[in-house]
mmCIF file of C-alpha atoms in Angstrom:
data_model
loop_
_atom_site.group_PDB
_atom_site.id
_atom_site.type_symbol
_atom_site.label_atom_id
_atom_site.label_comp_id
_atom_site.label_asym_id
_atom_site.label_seq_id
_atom_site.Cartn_x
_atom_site.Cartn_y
_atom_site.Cartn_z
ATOM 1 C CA UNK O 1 131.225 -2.513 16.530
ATOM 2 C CA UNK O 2 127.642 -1.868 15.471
ATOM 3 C CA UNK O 3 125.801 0.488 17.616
ATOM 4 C CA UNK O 4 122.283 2.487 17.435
ATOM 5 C CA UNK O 5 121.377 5.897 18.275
ATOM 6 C CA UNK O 6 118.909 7.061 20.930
ATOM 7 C CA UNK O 7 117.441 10.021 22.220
ATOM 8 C CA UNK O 8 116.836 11.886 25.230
ATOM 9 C CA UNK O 9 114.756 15.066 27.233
ATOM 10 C CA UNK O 10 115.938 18.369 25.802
ATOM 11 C CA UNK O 11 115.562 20.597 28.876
ATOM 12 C CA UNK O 12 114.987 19.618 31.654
ATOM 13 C CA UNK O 13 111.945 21.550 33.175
ATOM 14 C CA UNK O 14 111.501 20.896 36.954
ATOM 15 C CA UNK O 15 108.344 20.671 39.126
ATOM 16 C CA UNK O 16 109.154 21.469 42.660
ATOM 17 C CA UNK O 17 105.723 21.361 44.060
ATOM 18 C CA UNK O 18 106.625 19.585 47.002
ATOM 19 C CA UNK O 19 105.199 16.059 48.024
ATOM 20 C CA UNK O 20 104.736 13.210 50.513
ATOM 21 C CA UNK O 21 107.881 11.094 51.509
ATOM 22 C CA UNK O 22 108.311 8.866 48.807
ATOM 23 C CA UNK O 23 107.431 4.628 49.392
ATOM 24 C CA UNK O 24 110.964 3.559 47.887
ATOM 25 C CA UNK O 25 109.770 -0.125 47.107
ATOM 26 C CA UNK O 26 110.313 -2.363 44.035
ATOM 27 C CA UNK O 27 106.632 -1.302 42.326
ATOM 28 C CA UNK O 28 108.528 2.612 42.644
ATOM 29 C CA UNK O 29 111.686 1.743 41.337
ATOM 30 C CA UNK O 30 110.137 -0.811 38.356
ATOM 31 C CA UNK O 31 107.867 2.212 37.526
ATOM 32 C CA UNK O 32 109.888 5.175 37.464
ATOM 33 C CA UNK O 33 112.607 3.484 35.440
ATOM 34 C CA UNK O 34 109.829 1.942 33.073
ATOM 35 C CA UNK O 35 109.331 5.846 32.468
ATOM 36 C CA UNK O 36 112.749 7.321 32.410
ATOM 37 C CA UNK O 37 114.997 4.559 31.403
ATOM 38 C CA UNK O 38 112.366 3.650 28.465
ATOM 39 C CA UNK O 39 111.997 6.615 26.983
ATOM 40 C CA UNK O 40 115.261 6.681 25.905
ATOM 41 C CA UNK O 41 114.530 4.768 22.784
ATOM 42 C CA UNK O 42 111.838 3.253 21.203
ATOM 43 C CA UNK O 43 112.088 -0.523 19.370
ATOM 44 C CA UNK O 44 109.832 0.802 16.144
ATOM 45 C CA UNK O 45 112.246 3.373 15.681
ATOM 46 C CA UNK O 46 113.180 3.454 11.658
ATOM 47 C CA UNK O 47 116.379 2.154 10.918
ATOM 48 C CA UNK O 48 117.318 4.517 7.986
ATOM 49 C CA UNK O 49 120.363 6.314 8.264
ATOM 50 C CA UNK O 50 123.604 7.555 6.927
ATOM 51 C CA UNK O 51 126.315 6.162 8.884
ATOM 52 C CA UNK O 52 130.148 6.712 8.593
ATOM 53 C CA UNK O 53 132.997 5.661 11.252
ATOM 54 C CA UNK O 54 135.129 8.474 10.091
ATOM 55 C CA UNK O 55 135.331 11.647 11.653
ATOM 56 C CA UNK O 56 136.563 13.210 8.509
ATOM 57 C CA UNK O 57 133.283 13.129 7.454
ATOM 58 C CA UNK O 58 131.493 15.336 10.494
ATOM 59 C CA UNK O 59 128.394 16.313 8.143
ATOM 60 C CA UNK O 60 127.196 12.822 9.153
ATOM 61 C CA UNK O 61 128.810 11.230 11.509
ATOM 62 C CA UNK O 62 126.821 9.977 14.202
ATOM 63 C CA UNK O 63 129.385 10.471 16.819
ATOM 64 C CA UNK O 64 128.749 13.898 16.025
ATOM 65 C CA UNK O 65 125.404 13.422 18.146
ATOM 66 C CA UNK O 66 122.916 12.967 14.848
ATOM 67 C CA UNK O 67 122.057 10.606 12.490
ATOM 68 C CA UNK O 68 120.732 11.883 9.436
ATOM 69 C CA UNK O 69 118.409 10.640 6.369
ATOM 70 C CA UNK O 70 118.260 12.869 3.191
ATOM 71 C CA UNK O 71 117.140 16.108 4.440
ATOM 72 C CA UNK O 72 115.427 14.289 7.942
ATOM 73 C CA UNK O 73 116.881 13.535 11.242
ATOM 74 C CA UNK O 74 115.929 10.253 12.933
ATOM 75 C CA UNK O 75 116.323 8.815 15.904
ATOM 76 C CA UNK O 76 118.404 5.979 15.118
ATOM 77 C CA UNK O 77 121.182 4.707 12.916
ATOM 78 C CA UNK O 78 123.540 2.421 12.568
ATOM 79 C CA UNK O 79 127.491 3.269 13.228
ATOM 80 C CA UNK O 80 129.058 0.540 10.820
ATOM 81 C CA UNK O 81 131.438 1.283 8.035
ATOM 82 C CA UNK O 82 129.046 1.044 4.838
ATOM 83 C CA UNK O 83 129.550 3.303 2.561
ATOM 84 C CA UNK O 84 127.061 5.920 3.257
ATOM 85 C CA UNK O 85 123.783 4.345 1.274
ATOM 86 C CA UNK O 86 120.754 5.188 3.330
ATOM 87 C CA UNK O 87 118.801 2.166 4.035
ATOM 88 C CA UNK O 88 119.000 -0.874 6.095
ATOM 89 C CA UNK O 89 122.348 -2.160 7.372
ATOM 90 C CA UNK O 90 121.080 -5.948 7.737
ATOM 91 C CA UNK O 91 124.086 -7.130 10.355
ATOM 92 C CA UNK O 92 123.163 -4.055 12.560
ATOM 93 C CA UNK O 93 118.843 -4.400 12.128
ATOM 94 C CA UNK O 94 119.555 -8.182 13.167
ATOM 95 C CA UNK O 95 121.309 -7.597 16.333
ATOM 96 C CA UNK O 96 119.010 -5.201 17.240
ATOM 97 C CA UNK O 97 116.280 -7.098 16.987
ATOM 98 C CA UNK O 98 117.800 -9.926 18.960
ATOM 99 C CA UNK O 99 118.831 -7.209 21.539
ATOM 100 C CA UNK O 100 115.350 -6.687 22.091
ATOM 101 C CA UNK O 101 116.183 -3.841 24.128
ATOM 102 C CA UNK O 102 111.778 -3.097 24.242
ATOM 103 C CA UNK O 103 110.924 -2.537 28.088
ATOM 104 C CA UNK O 104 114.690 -3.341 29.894
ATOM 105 C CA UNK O 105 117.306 -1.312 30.923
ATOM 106 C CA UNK O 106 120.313 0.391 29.086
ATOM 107 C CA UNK O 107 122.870 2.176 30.701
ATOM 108 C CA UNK O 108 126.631 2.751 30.663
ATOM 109 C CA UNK O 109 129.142 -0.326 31.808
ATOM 110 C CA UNK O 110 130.267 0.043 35.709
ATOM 111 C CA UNK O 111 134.218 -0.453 36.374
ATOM 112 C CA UNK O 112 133.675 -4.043 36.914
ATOM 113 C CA UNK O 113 131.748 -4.748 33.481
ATOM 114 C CA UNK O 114 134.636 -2.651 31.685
ATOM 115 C CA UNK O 115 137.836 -3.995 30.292
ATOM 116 C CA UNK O 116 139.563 -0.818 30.096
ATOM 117 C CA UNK O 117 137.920 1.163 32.590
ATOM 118 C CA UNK O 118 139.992 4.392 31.188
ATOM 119 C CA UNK O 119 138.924 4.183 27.998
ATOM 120 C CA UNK O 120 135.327 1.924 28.254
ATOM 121 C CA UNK O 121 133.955 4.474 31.447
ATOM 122 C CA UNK O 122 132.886 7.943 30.383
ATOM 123 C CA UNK O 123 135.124 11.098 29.421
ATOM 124 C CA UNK O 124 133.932 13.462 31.864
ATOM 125 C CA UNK O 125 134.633 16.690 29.758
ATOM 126 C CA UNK O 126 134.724 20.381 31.670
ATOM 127 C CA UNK O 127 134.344 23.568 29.553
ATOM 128 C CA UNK O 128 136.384 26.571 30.634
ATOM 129 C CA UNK O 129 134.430 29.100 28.999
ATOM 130 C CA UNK O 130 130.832 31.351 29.675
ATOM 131 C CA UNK O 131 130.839 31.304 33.758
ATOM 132 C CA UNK O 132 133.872 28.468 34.975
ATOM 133 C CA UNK O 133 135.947 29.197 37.723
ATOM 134 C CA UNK O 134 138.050 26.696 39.637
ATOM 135 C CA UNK O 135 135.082 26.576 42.458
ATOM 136 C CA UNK O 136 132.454 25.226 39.649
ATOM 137 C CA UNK O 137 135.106 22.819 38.691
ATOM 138 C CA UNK O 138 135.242 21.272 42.007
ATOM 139 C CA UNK O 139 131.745 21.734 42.231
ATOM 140 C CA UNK O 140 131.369 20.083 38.839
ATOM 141 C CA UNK O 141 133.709 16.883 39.986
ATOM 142 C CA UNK O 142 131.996 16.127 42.870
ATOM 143 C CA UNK O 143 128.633 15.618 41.330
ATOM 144 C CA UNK O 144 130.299 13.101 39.111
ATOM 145 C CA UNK O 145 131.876 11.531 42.728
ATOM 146 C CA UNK O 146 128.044 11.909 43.977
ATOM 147 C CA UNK O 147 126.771 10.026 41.258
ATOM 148 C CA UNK O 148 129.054 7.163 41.897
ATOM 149 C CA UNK O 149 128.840 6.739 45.317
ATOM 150 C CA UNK O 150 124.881 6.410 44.971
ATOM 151 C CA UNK O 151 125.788 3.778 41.955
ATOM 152 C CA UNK O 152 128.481 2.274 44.329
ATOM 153 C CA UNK O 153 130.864 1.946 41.287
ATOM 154 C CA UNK O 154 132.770 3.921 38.889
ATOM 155 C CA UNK O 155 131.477 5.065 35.883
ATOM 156 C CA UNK O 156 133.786 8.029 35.081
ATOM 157 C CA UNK O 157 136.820 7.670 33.789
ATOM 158 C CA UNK O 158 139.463 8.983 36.126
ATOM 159 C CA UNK O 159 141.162 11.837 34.052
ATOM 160 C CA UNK O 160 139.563 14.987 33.749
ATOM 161 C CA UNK O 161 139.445 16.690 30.141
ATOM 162 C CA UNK O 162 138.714 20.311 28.663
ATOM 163 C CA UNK O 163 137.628 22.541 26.483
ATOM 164 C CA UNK O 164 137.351 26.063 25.955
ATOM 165 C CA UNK O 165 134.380 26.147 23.352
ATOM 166 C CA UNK O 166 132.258 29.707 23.769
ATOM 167 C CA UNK O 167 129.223 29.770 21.319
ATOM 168 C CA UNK O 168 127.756 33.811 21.672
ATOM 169 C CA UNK O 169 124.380 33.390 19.623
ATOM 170 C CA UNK O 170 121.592 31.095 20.686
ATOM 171 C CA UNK O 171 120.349 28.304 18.848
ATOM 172 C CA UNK O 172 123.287 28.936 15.930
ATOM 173 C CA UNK O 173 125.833 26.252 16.354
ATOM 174 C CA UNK O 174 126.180 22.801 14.346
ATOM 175 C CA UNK O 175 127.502 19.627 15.596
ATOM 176 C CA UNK O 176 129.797 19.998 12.569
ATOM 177 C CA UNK O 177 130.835 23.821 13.922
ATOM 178 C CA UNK O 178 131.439 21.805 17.502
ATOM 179 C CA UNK O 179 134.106 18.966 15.625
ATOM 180 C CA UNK O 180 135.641 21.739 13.268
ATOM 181 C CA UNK O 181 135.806 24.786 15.601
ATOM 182 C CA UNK O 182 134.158 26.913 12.647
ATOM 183 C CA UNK O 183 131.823 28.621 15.193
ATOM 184 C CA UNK O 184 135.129 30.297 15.964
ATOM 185 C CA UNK O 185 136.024 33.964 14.380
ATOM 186 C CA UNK O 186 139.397 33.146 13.858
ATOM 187 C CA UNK O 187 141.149 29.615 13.328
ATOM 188 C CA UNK O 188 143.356 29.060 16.400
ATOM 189 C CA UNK O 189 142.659 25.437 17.444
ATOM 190 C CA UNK O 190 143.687 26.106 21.366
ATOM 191 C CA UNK O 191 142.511 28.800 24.206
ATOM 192 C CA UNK O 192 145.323 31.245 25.072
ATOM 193 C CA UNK O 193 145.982 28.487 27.856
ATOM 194 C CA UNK O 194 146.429 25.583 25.351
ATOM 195 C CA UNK O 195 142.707 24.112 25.715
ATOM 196 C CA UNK O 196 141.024 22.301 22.679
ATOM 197 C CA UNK O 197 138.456 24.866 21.109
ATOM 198 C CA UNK O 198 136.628 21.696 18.723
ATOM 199 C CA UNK O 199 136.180 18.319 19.242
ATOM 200 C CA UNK O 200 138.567 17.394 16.650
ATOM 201 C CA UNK O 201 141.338 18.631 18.687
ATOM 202 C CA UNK O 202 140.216 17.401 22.064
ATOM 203 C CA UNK O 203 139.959 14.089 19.731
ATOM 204 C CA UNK O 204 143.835 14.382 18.247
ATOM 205 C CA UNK O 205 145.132 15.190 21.865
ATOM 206 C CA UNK O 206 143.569 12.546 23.553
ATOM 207 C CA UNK O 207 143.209 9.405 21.077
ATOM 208 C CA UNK O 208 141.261 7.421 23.661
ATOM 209 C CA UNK O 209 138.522 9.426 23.370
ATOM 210 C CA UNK O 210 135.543 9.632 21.159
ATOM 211 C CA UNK O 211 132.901 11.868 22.851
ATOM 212 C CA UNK O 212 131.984 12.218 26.740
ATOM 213 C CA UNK O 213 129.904 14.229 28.745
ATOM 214 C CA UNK O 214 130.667 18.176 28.516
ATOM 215 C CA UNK O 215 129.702 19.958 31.471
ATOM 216 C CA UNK O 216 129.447 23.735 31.177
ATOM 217 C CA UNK O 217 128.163 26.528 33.079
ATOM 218 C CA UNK O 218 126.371 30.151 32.160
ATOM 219 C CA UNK O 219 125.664 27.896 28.521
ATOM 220 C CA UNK O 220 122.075 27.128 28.924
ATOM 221 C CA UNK O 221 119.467 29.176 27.483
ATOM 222 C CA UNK O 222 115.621 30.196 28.864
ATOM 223 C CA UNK O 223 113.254 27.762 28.250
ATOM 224 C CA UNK O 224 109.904 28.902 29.015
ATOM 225 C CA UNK O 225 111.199 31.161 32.038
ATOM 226 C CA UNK O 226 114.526 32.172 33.656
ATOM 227 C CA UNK O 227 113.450 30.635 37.216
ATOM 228 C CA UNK O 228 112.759 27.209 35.442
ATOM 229 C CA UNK O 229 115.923 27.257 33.522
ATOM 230 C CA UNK O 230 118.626 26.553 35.887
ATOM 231 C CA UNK O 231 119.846 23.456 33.682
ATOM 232 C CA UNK O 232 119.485 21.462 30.288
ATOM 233 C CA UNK O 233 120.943 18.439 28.422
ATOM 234 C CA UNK O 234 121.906 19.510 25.047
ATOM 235 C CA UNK O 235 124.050 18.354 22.172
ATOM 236 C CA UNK O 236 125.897 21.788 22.506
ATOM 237 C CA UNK O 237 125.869 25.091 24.502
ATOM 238 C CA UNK O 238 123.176 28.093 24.035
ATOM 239 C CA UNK O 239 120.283 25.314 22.821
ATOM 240 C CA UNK O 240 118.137 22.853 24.666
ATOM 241 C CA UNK O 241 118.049 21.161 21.198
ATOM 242 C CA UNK O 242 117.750 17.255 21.606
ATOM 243 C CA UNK O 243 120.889 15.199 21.868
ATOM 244 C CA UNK O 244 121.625 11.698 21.232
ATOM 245 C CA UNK O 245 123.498 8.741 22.865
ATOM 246 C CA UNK O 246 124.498 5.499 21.000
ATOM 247 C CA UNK O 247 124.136 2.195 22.342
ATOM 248 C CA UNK O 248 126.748 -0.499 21.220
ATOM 249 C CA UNK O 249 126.111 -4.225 20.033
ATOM 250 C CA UNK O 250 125.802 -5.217 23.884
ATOM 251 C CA UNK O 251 122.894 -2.957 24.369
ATOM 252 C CA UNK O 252 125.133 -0.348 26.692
ATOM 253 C CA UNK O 253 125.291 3.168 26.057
ATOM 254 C CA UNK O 254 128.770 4.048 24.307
ATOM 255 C CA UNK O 255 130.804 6.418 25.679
ATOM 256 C CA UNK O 256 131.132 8.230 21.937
ATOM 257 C CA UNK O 257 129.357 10.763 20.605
ATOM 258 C CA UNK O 258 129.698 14.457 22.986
ATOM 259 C CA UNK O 259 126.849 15.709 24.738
ATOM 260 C CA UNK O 260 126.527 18.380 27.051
ATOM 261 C CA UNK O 261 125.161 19.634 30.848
ATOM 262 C CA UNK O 262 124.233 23.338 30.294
ATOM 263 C CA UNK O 263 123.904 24.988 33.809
ATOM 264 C CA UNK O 264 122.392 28.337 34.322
ATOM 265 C CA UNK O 265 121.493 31.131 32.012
ATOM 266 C CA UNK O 266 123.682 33.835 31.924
ATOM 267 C CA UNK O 267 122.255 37.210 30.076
ATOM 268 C CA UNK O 268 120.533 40.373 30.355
ATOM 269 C CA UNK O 269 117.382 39.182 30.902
ATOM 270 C CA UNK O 270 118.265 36.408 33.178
ATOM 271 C CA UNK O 271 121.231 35.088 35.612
ATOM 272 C CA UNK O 272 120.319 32.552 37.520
ATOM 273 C CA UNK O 273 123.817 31.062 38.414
ATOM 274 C CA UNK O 274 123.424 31.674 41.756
ATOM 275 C CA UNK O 275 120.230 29.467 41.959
ATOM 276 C CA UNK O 276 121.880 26.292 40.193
ATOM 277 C CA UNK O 277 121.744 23.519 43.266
ATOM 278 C CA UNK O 278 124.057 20.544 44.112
ATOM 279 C CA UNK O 279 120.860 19.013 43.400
ATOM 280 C CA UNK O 280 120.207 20.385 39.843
ATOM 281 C CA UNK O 281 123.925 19.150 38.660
ATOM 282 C CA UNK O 282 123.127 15.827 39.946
ATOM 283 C CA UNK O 283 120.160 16.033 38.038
ATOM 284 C CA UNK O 284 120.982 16.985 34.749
ATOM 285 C CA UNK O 285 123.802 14.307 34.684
ATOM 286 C CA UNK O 286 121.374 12.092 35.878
ATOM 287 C CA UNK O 287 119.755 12.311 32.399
ATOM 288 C CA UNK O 288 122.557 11.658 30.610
ATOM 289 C CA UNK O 289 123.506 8.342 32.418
ATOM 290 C CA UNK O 290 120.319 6.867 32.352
ATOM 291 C CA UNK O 291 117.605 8.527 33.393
ATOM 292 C CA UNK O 292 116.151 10.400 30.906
ATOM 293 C CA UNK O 293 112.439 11.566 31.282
ATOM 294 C CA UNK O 294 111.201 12.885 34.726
ATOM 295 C CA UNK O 295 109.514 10.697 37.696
ATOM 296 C CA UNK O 296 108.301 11.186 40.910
ATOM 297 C CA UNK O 297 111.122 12.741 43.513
ATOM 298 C CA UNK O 298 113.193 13.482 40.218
ATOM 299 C CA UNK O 299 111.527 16.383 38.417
ATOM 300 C CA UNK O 300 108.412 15.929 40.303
ATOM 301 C CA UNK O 301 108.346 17.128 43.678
ATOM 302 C CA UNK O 302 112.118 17.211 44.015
ATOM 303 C CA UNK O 303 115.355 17.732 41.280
ATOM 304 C CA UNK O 304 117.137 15.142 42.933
ATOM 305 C CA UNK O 305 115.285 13.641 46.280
ATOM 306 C CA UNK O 306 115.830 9.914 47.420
ATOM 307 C CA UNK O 307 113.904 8.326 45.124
ATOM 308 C CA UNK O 308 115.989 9.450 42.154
ATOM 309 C CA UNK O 309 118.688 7.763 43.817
ATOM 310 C CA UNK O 310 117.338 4.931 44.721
ATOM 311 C CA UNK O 311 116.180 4.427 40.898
ATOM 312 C CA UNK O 312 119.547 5.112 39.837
ATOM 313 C CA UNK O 313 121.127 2.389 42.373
ATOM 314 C CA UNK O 314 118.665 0.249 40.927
ATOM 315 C CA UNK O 315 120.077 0.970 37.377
ATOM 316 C CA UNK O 316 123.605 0.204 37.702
ATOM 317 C CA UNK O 317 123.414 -2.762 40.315
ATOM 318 C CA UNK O 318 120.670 -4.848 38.474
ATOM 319 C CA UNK O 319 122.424 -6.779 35.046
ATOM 320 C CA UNK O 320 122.046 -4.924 31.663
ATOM 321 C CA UNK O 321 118.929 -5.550 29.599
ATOM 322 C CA UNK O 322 117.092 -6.427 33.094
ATOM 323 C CA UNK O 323 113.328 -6.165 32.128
ATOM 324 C CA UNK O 324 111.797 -3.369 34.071
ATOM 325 C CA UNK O 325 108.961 -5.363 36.064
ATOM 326 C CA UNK O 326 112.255 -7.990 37.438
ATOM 327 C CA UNK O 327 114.067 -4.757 38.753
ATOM 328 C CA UNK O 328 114.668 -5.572 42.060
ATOM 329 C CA UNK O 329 115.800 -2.665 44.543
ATOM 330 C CA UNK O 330 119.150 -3.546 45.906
#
């Protein structure tokens, strides 16, 4: 299957200023998903790009969460199995172009759209290292059961995974690190309580799966101060380093490729745990399924008020590739 890569909001940097009630009308919804939903990718991205299907070659695979030109990183590439030249993959450029994807929505596929839901709906991933306890689990899988009752479908699959993958240093772990478990001081491939400690394993163990969502808490890192850092979208723990999603030949975003919720800084400078809402959970998934710059009553004057939900309905209950000024509220 030919797929492209896109890219999202690093950290996620709330405004709480407070506001008026939101007017949750069409001209809101068409607007704020014009904003979020389209900056996800951008039609003129360049097309250049190693790409590989294997995992035994992490360096540049783009499930890995990259794509990667020479010595550059870009935006987009194509997941085919050529053999690695970097240039144009004409098959994959041509279905892009008649994707059209420029100014209409992309999101995941709903249980309904899916033919296997448990292996077409996304991996939600939990990592039992930094700050998890059995409560932020639970707290963890009901945001994921929040966010599909306001969608009003399943988008999850049903089994939850984990891993036990602690980074210490900021800022100095590789997406190949992540598949290989080399950001590891020793070479055990489990947690003393059997977890997968790398992608590749959580990969062997589960064959199904290809990436997901990893959701981890005391991983993020201070961006800009502690009381605006309560959460971040990442491709791994201990950055706010841009990640990237692939979207497939039917213009949905693929459930492969691992990218991660970071919630709350844990350190000696700041802990703010204990200020990470309901709210802000919601809100950081929120960018990974969709959403992925800031709006009004989602970033702006609330992390996750009405309005975000509303646009999110909107999302997943209008038909993919719905242009954003036909979104109709449901």
């Amino acid at each position: 299957m030919t797929k492209i890569k896109v890219t999202m909001l690093a950290a996620s940097v709330l405004f709480l200023l407070g506001c008026d009630d939101v007017d949750i009308n069409n001209s809101y919804i068409q607007k704020s998903l014009t904003a979020s939903n389209g900056a996800l990718y951008d039609q003129n991205t360049a097309f250049e790009g190693r790409a590989y299907m294997d995992y035994d070659l992490p360096s540049i695979s783009p499930r890995l969460g990259y794509c990667f030109n020479g010595s550059l990183a870009v935006q987009v590439c194509a997941e085919t199995s050529f053999d690695g030249r970097v240039g144009y993959d004409e098959d994959w450029v041509e279905n892009y172009q008649a994707l059209d994807l420029d100014n209409k929505t992309v999101r995941f596929k709903t249980f309904n759209e899916a033919t296997n839901p448990e292996q077409d709906l996304i991996p939600l991933i939990i990592n039992k290292a930094y700050s998890y306890s059995s409560d932020w689990e639970s707290r963890l899988i009901d945001s994921a059961k929040r966010i599909e009752s306001t969608i009003g479908q399943r988008i999850f699959q049903r089994e939850i995974l984990y891993v036990d993958i602690h980074v210490e240093d900021e800022f100095a772990v590789s997406r190949d690190d992540l598949y290989n478990g080399s950001y590891m001081t020793n070479d055990s491939k489990l947690s003393a309580d059997g977890v997968a400690t790398s992608y590749k394993q959580l990969i062997k163990e589960n064959p199904h799966v290809a990436g997901g969502i990893i959701m981890s808490v005391g991983s993020n890192v201070v961006y800009k101060n502690c009381g605006d850092s309560k959460g971040s979208v990442s491709y791994a723990p201990k950055t706010n380093y841009i990640p990237s999603q692939v979207i497939d030949s039917e213009g949905y975003l693929s459930n492969e490729g691992f990218v991660w919720v970071n919630l709350g800084v844990v350190s000696g400078t700041c802990n703010n745990l204990n200020n990470v809402s309901n709210s802000i959970i919601d809100h950081e998934l929120g960018h990974l399924i969709g959403l992925a710059d800031h709006f009004e009553d989602y970033g702006h004057g609330a992390a996750w008020g009405d309005g975000a939900k509303a646009v999110l309905k909107a999302l997943y209950n209008n038909p993919l590739g719905t242009p954003y000024d036909l979104i109709e509220k449901p």
